[in-house]
Amino acid sequence: MNDGAGGAYNFSEIWPGFHANAASYALAMNPPEMDHISNRGPVNYNNSKKRRDEDECAKGGASTSNSDNDNLIEGDGKRLKAEGISNGDRESKAQREDVRNSGKVTDKSAAKAAEPPKQDYIHVRARRGQATDSHSLAERARREKISERMKILQDLVPGCNKVIGKALVLDEIINYIQSLQRQVEFLSMKLEAVNSREGIYGSYPSKDFSQHTFETPGMPFDSQGAREYGRDSSPEWLHMQIGGSLERPS
Amino acid sequence: MTSDHIPSLRNPSSIRTRLAHRFVRALKKLSMDRPSSPVSVSDRYKRYRMIRAAAYASMASSVGPRRAWARALLRKIRNRKTGNISMKRRGVRTCLVTKRTLLKPRDHREMGSQQENSLRGLVPGGEEMDFCRLLNETGHYIKCLRAQVKVMKNIIDLYSN
């Protein structure tokens, strides 16, 4: 692994994040597993050669690039893609690398770069490992989303900001919704009572009727939403401020 | 005052006017076919139920079908209406009920905490959502319920003094 990281000194120019990634993979892997991988080096190399041929076929042999590097970049690119970085990024990287390697590359450097297949394999394995990791990434993102929404809800429900803990916050929210639903029930009961008493619905208010009721100064409400609704001032007859209508005997 | 900085929170005011218009229209319609003097308790209870349904229906329809809870609420009210009609015709009713229970997926209900389940019970259509969506819909539902309460208070206040 140390060799691999040492052999990568020219890759770090291509992609600055390489060293950190290699180190993190080294950290992430168990030592026995690593041995296992390095024993299987040659097989690996053949694999990567096959893949290199495919790569060059795909490119139409336009460039005389060092395909080991290319391969490595490709592996990285795939890993990047798994993390959600766009594919175009990878393409541009590969092109830059082509430009860099379009000069004569000696066999020595090619031999030196014989290490990368291992790297590549590690990357593949890391990618396999990262399948679970991406799950946990997605899980983390989901959890973040949930906590963010919980925060929004906390802002929405009055008196919920001081409560700590998901269950308690949910309890508060449930209580608030229940109280609102009960309020709707109560108010519709009251509407029914008002209706049966007066028979109001035949004469619904016109705008001029609303004008003088709109003038009445509002009493401050305790809840956030009420304050917000009291503050907007469109000339609708519904927007007038009311206070304590529930307590008043009808 | 913090709610002024978030533009999405100012949105319900427009929903609120739409809601009020719909609700008033529904109440007018209810008063059209109202008997001249409702005396019996069961009659008044029935009318209370109708007003409540009108309130919820106007709330849901003013939100529109984009929200899952509004869709679910409208469906529920419609189902209840058809259930009431078919209560007179027994055979149809049983058919409807089995269909409704079959259609309702209860996958999320088994897992999740007690609070989550009761929240699912409270928010219309909450049984079918995942938790993230449920929280989203809950927020919107709370806003709309608040607007509804305000509108109803305003109407009552207009006529009680």
Tab-separated table of N, CA and C in Angstrom, chain A residues 3-136:
chain	number	residue	atom	x	y	z
A	3	ASP	N	3.790	1.376	-1.179
A	3	ASP	CA	4.327	1.455	-2.531
A	3	ASP	C	3.338	2.126	-3.461
A	4	GLY	N	2.148	1.687	-3.317
A	4	GLY	CA	1.105	2.229	-4.182
A	4	GLY	C	0.976	3.731	-4.005
A	5	ALA	N	1.004	4.134	-2.778
A	5	ALA	CA	0.873	5.570	-2.523
A	5	ALA	C	2.106	6.312	-3.040
A	6	GLY	N	3.299	5.627	-2.912
A	6	GLY	CA	4.528	6.260	-3.382
A	6	GLY	C	4.541	6.353	-4.888
A	7	GLY	N	4.043	5.306	-5.530
A	7	GLY	CA	4.006	5.306	-6.986
A	7	GLY	C	3.046	6.323	-7.536
A	8	ALA	N	2.257	6.852	-6.690
A	8	ALA	CA	1.201	7.742	-7.155
A	8	ALA	C	1.614	9.195	-7.128
A	9	TYR	N	2.938	9.416	-7.001
A	9	TYR	CA	3.324	10.822	-6.830
A	9	TYR	C	2.980	11.653	-8.052
A	10	ASN	N	2.984	10.995	-9.209
A	10	ASN	CA	2.617	11.770	-10.396
A	10	ASN	C	1.096	11.878	-10.557
A	11	PHE	N	0.411	11.005	-9.901
A	11	PHE	CA	-1.059	11.112	-10.008
A	11	PHE	C	-1.578	12.244	-9.152
A	12	SER	N	-0.810	12.493	-8.118
A	12	SER	CA	-1.285	13.563	-7.238
A	12	SER	C	-1.258	14.909	-7.950
A	13	GLU	N	-0.416	14.975	-8.989
A	13	GLU	CA	-0.453	16.198	-9.793
A	13	GLU	C	-1.720	16.259	-10.631
A	14	ILE	N	-2.071	15.072	-11.114
A	14	ILE	CA	-3.285	15.020	-11.930
A	14	ILE	C	-4.504	15.337	-11.092
A	15	TRP	N	-4.507	14.675	-9.975
A	15	TRP	CA	-5.688	14.854	-9.126
A	15	TRP	C	-5.219	15.024	-7.693
A	16	PRO	N	-5.308	16.218	-7.191
A	16	PRO	CA	-4.730	16.517	-5.884
A	16	PRO	C	-5.327	15.692	-4.753
A	17	GLY	N	-6.549	15.275	-4.899
A	17	GLY	CA	-7.179	14.569	-3.794
A	17	GLY	C	-6.774	13.118	-3.678
A	18	PHE	N	-5.852	12.715	-4.583
A	18	PHE	CA	-5.556	11.295	-4.661
A	18	PHE	C	-4.944	10.744	-3.381
A	19	HIS	N	-3.992	11.468	-2.857
A	19	HIS	CA	-3.277	10.967	-1.686
A	19	HIS	C	-4.213	10.751	-0.524
A	20	ALA	N	-5.029	11.731	-0.313
A	20	ALA	CA	-5.963	11.638	0.806
A	20	ALA	C	-6.851	10.425	0.638
A	21	ASN	N	-7.284	10.206	-0.597
A	21	ASN	CA	-8.183	9.087	-0.834
A	21	ASN	C	-7.487	7.767	-0.605
A	22	ALA	N	-6.251	7.688	-1.118
A	22	ALA	CA	-5.504	6.463	-0.937
A	22	ALA	C	-5.315	6.187	0.544
A	23	ALA	N	-5.003	7.234	1.281
A	23	ALA	CA	-4.799	7.061	2.709
A	23	ALA	C	-6.084	6.598	3.373
A	24	SER	N	-7.180	7.164	2.959
A	24	SER	CA	-8.440	6.806	3.598
A	24	SER	C	-8.802	5.367	3.284
A	25	TYR	N	-8.472	4.934	2.069
A	25	TYR	CA	-8.747	3.535	1.758
A	25	TYR	C	-7.872	2.619	2.590
A	26	ALA	N	-6.628	3.054	2.749
A	26	ALA	CA	-5.741	2.240	3.557
A	26	ALA	C	-6.262	2.129	4.973
A	27	LEU	N	-6.806	3.202	5.456
A	27	LEU	CA	-7.354	3.189	6.799
A	27	LEU	C	-8.597	2.327	6.876
A	28	ALA	N	-9.345	2.392	5.812
A	28	ALA	CA	-10.642	1.727	5.854
A	28	ALA	C	-10.511	0.213	5.743
A	29	MET	N	-9.339	-0.243	5.311
A	29	MET	CA	-9.244	-1.669	5.030
A	29	MET	C	-8.535	-2.420	6.143
A	30	ASN	N	-8.946	-3.650	6.362
A	30	ASN	CA	-8.279	-4.476	7.359
A	30	ASN	C	-6.950	-4.950	6.785
A	31	PRO	N	-5.930	-5.103	7.632
A	31	PRO	CA	-4.620	-5.585	7.155
A	31	PRO	C	-4.677	-6.948	6.457
A	32	PRO	N	-5.361	-7.951	6.994
A	32	PRO	CA	-5.385	-9.244	6.278
A	32	PRO	C	-5.982	-9.109	4.887
A	33	GLU	N	-6.963	-8.302	4.778
A	33	GLU	CA	-7.607	-8.113	3.488
A	33	GLU	C	-6.627	-7.491	2.498
A	34	MET	N	-5.854	-6.561	3.004
A	34	MET	CA	-4.882	-5.899	2.155
A	34	MET	C	-3.859	-6.881	1.624
A	35	ASP	N	-3.390	-7.760	2.506
A	35	ASP	CA	-2.440	-8.780	2.072
A	35	ASP	C	-3.044	-9.628	0.976
A	36	HIS	N	-4.220	-10.014	1.199
A	36	HIS	CA	-4.952	-10.815	0.251
A	36	HIS	C	-4.969	-10.126	-1.114
A	37	ILE	N	-5.192	-8.876	-1.089
A	37	ILE	CA	-5.277	-8.128	-2.341
A	37	ILE	C	-3.926	-8.062	-3.038
A	38	SER	N	-2.887	-7.785	-2.260
A	38	SER	CA	-1.573	-7.649	-2.890
A	38	SER	C	-1.072	-8.992	-3.417
A	39	ASN	N	-1.525	-10.080	-2.827
A	39	ASN	CA	-1.169	-11.388	-3.376
A	39	ASN	C	-1.809	-11.614	-4.722
A	40	ARG	N	-2.931	-11.049	-4.867
A	40	ARG	CA	-3.642	-11.272	-6.102
A	40	ARG	C	-3.318	-10.224	-7.163
A	41	GLY	N	-2.182	-9.608	-6.964
A	41	GLY	CA	-1.792	-8.523	-7.866
A	41	GLY	C	-1.818	-8.864	-9.341
A	42	PRO	N	-1.131	-9.922	-9.779
A	42	PRO	CA	-0.990	-10.199	-11.208
A	42	PRO	C	-2.314	-10.395	-11.928
A	43	VAL	N	-3.168	-11.146	-11.311
A	43	VAL	CA	-4.471	-11.416	-11.921
A	43	VAL	C	-5.159	-10.115	-12.247
A	44	ASN	N	-5.034	-9.331	-11.242
A	44	ASN	CA	-5.546	-8.001	-11.294
A	44	ASN	C	-5.048	-7.200	-12.472
A	45	TYR	N	-3.770	-7.298	-12.623
A	45	TYR	CA	-3.109	-6.537	-13.670
A	45	TYR	C	-3.647	-6.940	-15.031
A	46	ASN	N	-3.821	-8.249	-15.196
A	46	ASN	CA	-4.388	-8.721	-16.456
A	46	ASN	C	-5.762	-8.111	-16.675
A	47	ASN	N	-6.489	-8.147	-15.635
A	47	ASN	CA	-7.830	-7.557	-15.736
A	47	ASN	C	-7.768	-6.144	-16.233
A	48	SER	N	-6.870	-5.408	-15.600
A	48	SER	CA	-6.809	-3.994	-15.944
A	48	SER	C	-6.297	-3.819	-17.359
A	49	LYS	N	-5.419	-4.742	-17.786
A	49	LYS	CA	-4.935	-4.660	-19.164
A	49	LYS	C	-6.077	-4.837	-20.141
A	50	LYS	N	-6.888	-5.823	-19.813
A	50	LYS	CA	-8.040	-6.055	-20.675
A	50	LYS	C	-8.884	-4.791	-20.770
A	51	ARG	N	-9.035	-4.235	-19.604
A	51	ARG	CA	-9.881	-3.047	-19.566
A	51	ARG	C	-9.238	-1.905	-20.319
A	52	ARG	N	-7.895	-1.859	-20.234
A	52	ARG	CA	-7.207	-0.780	-20.933
A	52	ARG	C	-7.421	-0.905	-22.430
A	53	ASP	N	-7.349	-2.159	-22.901
A	53	ASP	CA	-7.565	-2.366	-24.330
A	53	ASP	C	-8.945	-1.870	-24.733
A	54	GLU	N	-9.874	-2.198	-23.909
A	54	GLU	CA	-11.238	-1.759	-24.211
A	54	GLU	C	-11.316	-0.243	-24.246
A	55	ASP	N	-10.619	0.318	-23.305
A	55	ASP	CA	-10.622	1.780	-23.231
A	55	ASP	C	-10.079	2.390	-24.499
A	56	GLU	N	-8.958	1.812	-24.933
A	56	GLU	CA	-8.311	2.385	-26.107
A	56	GLU	C	-9.155	2.171	-27.347
A	57	CYS	N	-9.819	1.036	-27.393
A	57	CYS	CA	-10.730	0.806	-28.499
A	57	CYS	C	-11.812	1.869	-28.505
A	58	ALA	N	-12.266	2.138	-27.349
A	58	ALA	CA	-13.354	3.116	-27.250
A	58	ALA	C	-12.890	4.496	-27.678
A	59	LYS	N	-11.645	4.769	-27.380
A	59	LYS	CA	-11.143	6.092	-27.721
A	59	LYS	C	-10.720	6.186	-29.179
A	60	GLY	N	-10.639	5.056	-29.852
A	60	GLY	CA	-10.228	5.059	-31.245
A	60	GLY	C	-8.730	5.232	-31.391
A	61	GLY	N	-7.988	5.007	-30.318
A	61	GLY	CA	-6.536	5.100	-30.367
A	61	GLY	C	-6.039	6.463	-30.765
A	62	ALA	N	-6.759	7.458	-30.454
A	62	ALA	CA	-6.385	8.804	-30.847
A	62	ALA	C	-5.192	9.301	-30.055
A	63	SER	N	-5.056	8.876	-28.855
A	63	SER	CA	-3.969	9.376	-28.027
A	63	SER	C	-3.049	8.232	-27.615
A	64	THR	N	-1.791	8.568	-27.424
A	64	THR	CA	-0.838	7.565	-26.966
A	64	THR	C	-0.643	7.724	-25.463
A	65	SER	N	-1.692	7.646	-24.773
A	65	SER	CA	-1.627	7.933	-23.346
A	65	SER	C	-1.191	6.696	-22.576
A	66	ASN	N	-0.718	6.945	-21.419
A	66	ASN	CA	-0.396	5.850	-20.527
A	66	ASN	C	-1.696	5.355	-19.913
A	67	SER	N	-2.068	4.161	-20.328
A	67	SER	CA	-3.417	3.740	-20.001
A	67	SER	C	-3.565	3.300	-18.553
A	68	ASP	N	-2.433	3.012	-17.936
A	68	ASP	CA	-2.559	2.647	-16.533
A	68	ASP	C	-3.083	3.826	-15.739
A	69	ASN	N	-2.489	4.960	-16.057
A	69	ASN	CA	-2.987	6.173	-15.413
A	69	ASN	C	-4.451	6.385	-15.741
A	70	ASP	N	-4.704	6.155	-17.011
A	70	ASP	CA	-6.059	6.352	-17.481
A	70	ASP	C	-7.034	5.486	-16.704
A	71	ASN	N	-6.601	4.254	-16.578
A	71	ASN	CA	-7.404	3.291	-15.854
A	71	ASN	C	-7.700	3.753	-14.446
A	72	LEU	N	-6.636	4.219	-13.839
A	72	LEU	CA	-6.794	4.675	-12.476
A	72	LEU	C	-7.794	5.813	-12.403
A	73	ILE	N	-7.599	6.723	-13.342
A	73	ILE	CA	-8.505	7.870	-13.355
A	73	ILE	C	-9.926	7.395	-13.545
A	74	GLU	N	-10.029	6.385	-14.389
A	74	GLU	CA	-11.379	5.915	-14.653
A	74	GLU	C	-12.014	5.345	-13.388
A	75	GLY	N	-11.208	4.563	-12.687
A	75	GLY	CA	-11.724	4.008	-11.437
A	75	GLY	C	-12.152	5.110	-10.492
A	76	ASP	N	-11.291	6.109	-10.408
A	76	ASP	CA	-11.625	7.232	-9.541
A	76	ASP	C	-12.892	7.911	-9.999
A	77	GLY	N	-12.949	8.029	-11.311
A	77	GLY	CA	-14.122	8.685	-11.867
A	77	GLY	C	-15.382	7.932	-11.509
A	78	LYS	N	-15.282	6.619	-11.566
A	78	LYS	CA	-16.473	5.839	-11.234
A	78	LYS	C	-16.840	6.044	-9.780
A	79	ARG	N	-15.779	6.081	-8.979
A	79	ARG	CA	-16.045	6.281	-7.563
A	79	ARG	C	-16.687	7.651	-7.325
A	80	LEU	N	-16.150	8.613	-8.087
A	80	LEU	CA	-16.708	9.956	-7.970
A	80	LEU	C	-18.169	9.962	-8.365
A	81	LYS	N	-18.435	9.216	-9.421
A	81	LYS	CA	-19.796	9.185	-9.897
A	81	LYS	C	-20.703	8.587	-8.827
A	82	ALA	N	-20.149	7.574	-8.161
A	82	ALA	CA	-20.941	6.956	-7.105
A	82	ALA	C	-21.259	7.959	-6.011
A	83	GLU	N	-20.339	8.903	-5.837
A	83	GLU	CA	-20.599	9.895	-4.795
A	83	GLU	C	-21.472	11.028	-5.291
A	84	GLY	N	-21.802	11.006	-6.531
A	84	GLY	CA	-22.743	11.996	-7.012
A	84	GLY	C	-22.110	13.152	-7.753
A	85	ILE	N	-20.802	13.075	-8.013
A	85	ILE	CA	-20.183	14.141	-8.789
A	85	ILE	C	-20.418	13.844	-10.251
A	86	SER	N	-20.569	14.874	-11.033
A	86	SER	CA	-21.025	14.693	-12.402
A	86	SER	C	-19.976	13.978	-13.241
A	87	ASN	N	-20.467	13.334	-14.270
A	87	ASN	CA	-19.614	12.547	-15.123
A	87	ASN	C	-18.693	13.435	-15.948
A	88	GLY	N	-19.174	14.603	-16.277
A	88	GLY	CA	-18.393	15.517	-17.095
A	88	GLY	C	-17.075	15.883	-16.436
A	89	ASP	N	-17.082	15.941	-15.151
A	89	ASP	CA	-15.880	16.221	-14.402
A	89	ASP	C	-14.804	15.190	-14.720
A	90	ARG	N	-15.244	13.958	-14.677
A	90	ARG	CA	-14.323	12.869	-14.932
A	90	ARG	C	-13.771	12.950	-16.349
A	91	GLU	N	-14.634	13.266	-17.284
A	91	GLU	CA	-14.212	13.357	-18.675
A	91	GLU	C	-13.115	14.402	-18.839
A	92	SER	N	-13.353	15.551	-18.241
A	92	SER	CA	-12.388	16.622	-18.386
A	92	SER	C	-11.060	16.211	-17.771
A	93	LYS	N	-11.123	15.492	-16.675
A	93	LYS	CA	-9.908	15.041	-16.031
A	93	LYS	C	-9.125	14.107	-16.951
A	94	ALA	N	-9.846	13.187	-17.546
A	94	ALA	CA	-9.195	12.229	-18.430
A	94	ALA	C	-8.554	12.956	-19.612
A	95	GLN	N	-9.221	13.964	-20.124
A	95	GLN	CA	-8.685	14.705	-21.257
A	95	GLN	C	-7.417	15.441	-20.863
A	96	ARG	N	-7.485	16.075	-19.705
A	96	ARG	CA	-6.316	16.797	-19.235
A	96	ARG	C	-5.132	15.825	-19.116
A	97	GLU	N	-5.468	14.668	-18.635
A	97	GLU	CA	-4.431	13.675	-18.435
A	97	GLU	C	-3.846	13.233	-19.778
A	98	ASP	N	-4.706	13.128	-20.772
A	98	ASP	CA	-4.249	12.779	-22.111
A	98	ASP	C	-3.265	13.809	-22.626
A	99	VAL	N	-3.629	15.060	-22.442
A	99	VAL	CA	-2.762	16.142	-22.895
A	99	VAL	C	-1.415	16.056	-22.203
A	100	ARG	N	-1.465	15.754	-20.956
A	100	ARG	CA	-0.220	15.722	-20.199
A	100	ARG	C	0.676	14.579	-20.672
A	101	ASN	N	0.061	13.474	-20.994
A	101	ASN	CA	0.828	12.296	-21.356
A	101	ASN	C	1.047	12.152	-22.844
A	102	SER	N	0.698	13.137	-23.620
A	102	SER	CA	0.818	12.998	-25.073
A	102	SER	C	2.279	13.022	-25.518
A	103	GLY	N	3.129	13.513	-24.636
A	103	GLY	CA	4.554	13.422	-24.921
A	103	GLY	C	5.027	11.977	-24.811
A	104	LYS	N	6.340	11.743	-25.065
A	104	LYS	CA	6.832	10.368	-25.031
A	104	LYS	C	6.885	9.871	-23.590
A	105	VAL	N	6.276	8.766	-23.392
A	105	VAL	CA	6.310	8.152	-22.071
A	105	VAL	C	7.262	6.957	-22.138
A	106	THR	N	8.236	6.967	-21.282
A	106	THR	CA	9.219	5.886	-21.316
A	106	THR	C	8.658	4.626	-20.685
A	107	ASP	N	9.315	3.500	-21.014
A	107	ASP	CA	8.873	2.232	-20.442
A	107	ASP	C	9.065	2.196	-18.940
A	108	LYS	N	10.094	2.916	-18.507
A	108	LYS	CA	10.369	2.922	-17.070
A	108	LYS	C	9.198	3.460	-16.273
A	109	SER	N	8.718	4.564	-16.735
A	109	SER	CA	7.605	5.163	-16.001
A	109	SER	C	6.384	4.254	-16.083
A	110	ALA	N	6.288	3.537	-17.212
A	110	ALA	CA	5.191	2.597	-17.338
A	110	ALA	C	5.334	1.478	-16.319
A	111	ALA	N	6.586	1.013	-16.158
A	111	ALA	CA	6.827	-0.037	-15.176
A	111	ALA	C	6.575	0.487	-13.767
A	112	LYS	N	6.958	1.711	-13.582
A	112	LYS	CA	6.728	2.331	-12.287
A	112	LYS	C	5.239	2.424	-11.992
A	113	ALA	N	4.548	2.642	-13.056
A	113	ALA	CA	3.101	2.782	-12.892
A	113	ALA	C	2.398	1.442	-12.902
A	114	ALA	N	3.188	0.374	-12.782
A	114	ALA	CA	2.585	-0.960	-12.726
A	114	ALA	C	1.828	-1.169	-11.427
A	115	GLU	N	2.084	-0.315	-10.473
A	115	GLU	CA	1.382	-0.414	-9.189
A	115	GLU	C	-0.117	-0.098	-9.302
A	116	PRO	N	-0.461	0.875	-10.073
A	116	PRO	CA	-1.859	1.306	-10.096
A	116	PRO	C	-2.911	0.233	-10.262
A	117	PRO	N	-2.660	-0.854	-10.989
A	117	PRO	CA	-3.683	-1.889	-11.017
A	117	PRO	C	-4.145	-2.287	-9.626
A	118	LYS	N	-3.162	-2.420	-8.739
A	118	LYS	CA	-3.532	-2.720	-7.364
A	118	LYS	C	-4.458	-1.639	-6.842
A	119	GLN	N	-4.012	-0.412	-7.142
A	119	GLN	CA	-4.822	0.729	-6.713
A	119	GLN	C	-6.216	0.606	-7.295
A	120	ASP	N	-6.188	0.242	-8.576
A	120	ASP	CA	-7.462	0.134	-9.251
A	120	ASP	C	-8.339	-0.909	-8.574
A	121	TYR	N	-7.701	-2.015	-8.271
A	121	TYR	CA	-8.466	-3.087	-7.652
A	121	TYR	C	-8.999	-2.646	-6.305
A	122	ILE	N	-8.124	-1.968	-5.604
A	122	ILE	CA	-8.564	-1.451	-4.311
A	122	ILE	C	-9.741	-0.522	-4.493
A	123	HIS	N	-9.610	0.252	-5.581
A	123	HIS	CA	-10.720	1.165	-5.822
A	123	HIS	C	-11.990	0.410	-6.095
A	124	VAL	N	-11.842	-0.649	-6.875
A	124	VAL	CA	-13.029	-1.444	-7.182
A	124	VAL	C	-13.620	-2.003	-5.909
A	125	ARG	N	-12.702	-2.537	-5.092
A	125	ARG	CA	-13.206	-3.099	-3.835
A	125	ARG	C	-13.810	-2.003	-2.968
A	126	ALA	N	-13.135	-0.872	-2.994
A	126	ALA	CA	-13.661	0.232	-2.205
A	126	ALA	C	-15.024	0.651	-2.738
A	127	ARG	N	-15.105	0.533	-4.070
A	127	ARG	CA	-16.401	0.886	-4.633
A	127	ARG	C	-17.462	-0.097	-4.187
A	128	ARG	N	-17.012	-1.368	-4.142
A	128	ARG	CA	-17.994	-2.340	-3.656
A	128	ARG	C	-18.362	-2.065	-2.210
A	129	GLY	N	-17.309	-1.739	-1.460
A	129	GLY	CA	-17.574	-1.404	-0.067
A	129	GLY	C	-18.423	-0.162	0.037
A	130	GLN	N	-18.229	0.694	-0.948
A	130	GLN	CA	-18.930	1.956	-0.884
A	130	GLN	C	-20.394	1.819	-1.250
A	131	ALA	N	-20.737	0.687	-1.822
A	131	ALA	CA	-22.158	0.472	-2.076
A	131	ALA	C	-22.922	0.555	-0.768
A	132	THR	N	-22.375	-0.097	0.238
A	132	THR	CA	-22.999	0.027	1.548
A	132	THR	C	-22.809	1.442	2.068
A	133	ASP	N	-21.660	1.995	1.746
A	133	ASP	CA	-21.388	3.329	2.249
A	133	ASP	C	-22.355	4.347	1.657
A	134	SER	N	-22.673	4.140	0.385
A	134	SER	CA	-23.620	5.065	-0.225
A	134	SER	C	-24.994	4.916	0.403
A	135	HIS	N	-25.283	3.687	0.822
A	135	HIS	CA	-26.544	3.503	1.546
A	135	HIS	C	-26.546	4.330	2.809
A	136	SER	N	-25.417	4.240	3.483
A	136	SER	CA	-25.369	4.998	4.744
A	136	SER	C	-25.339	6.491	4.461
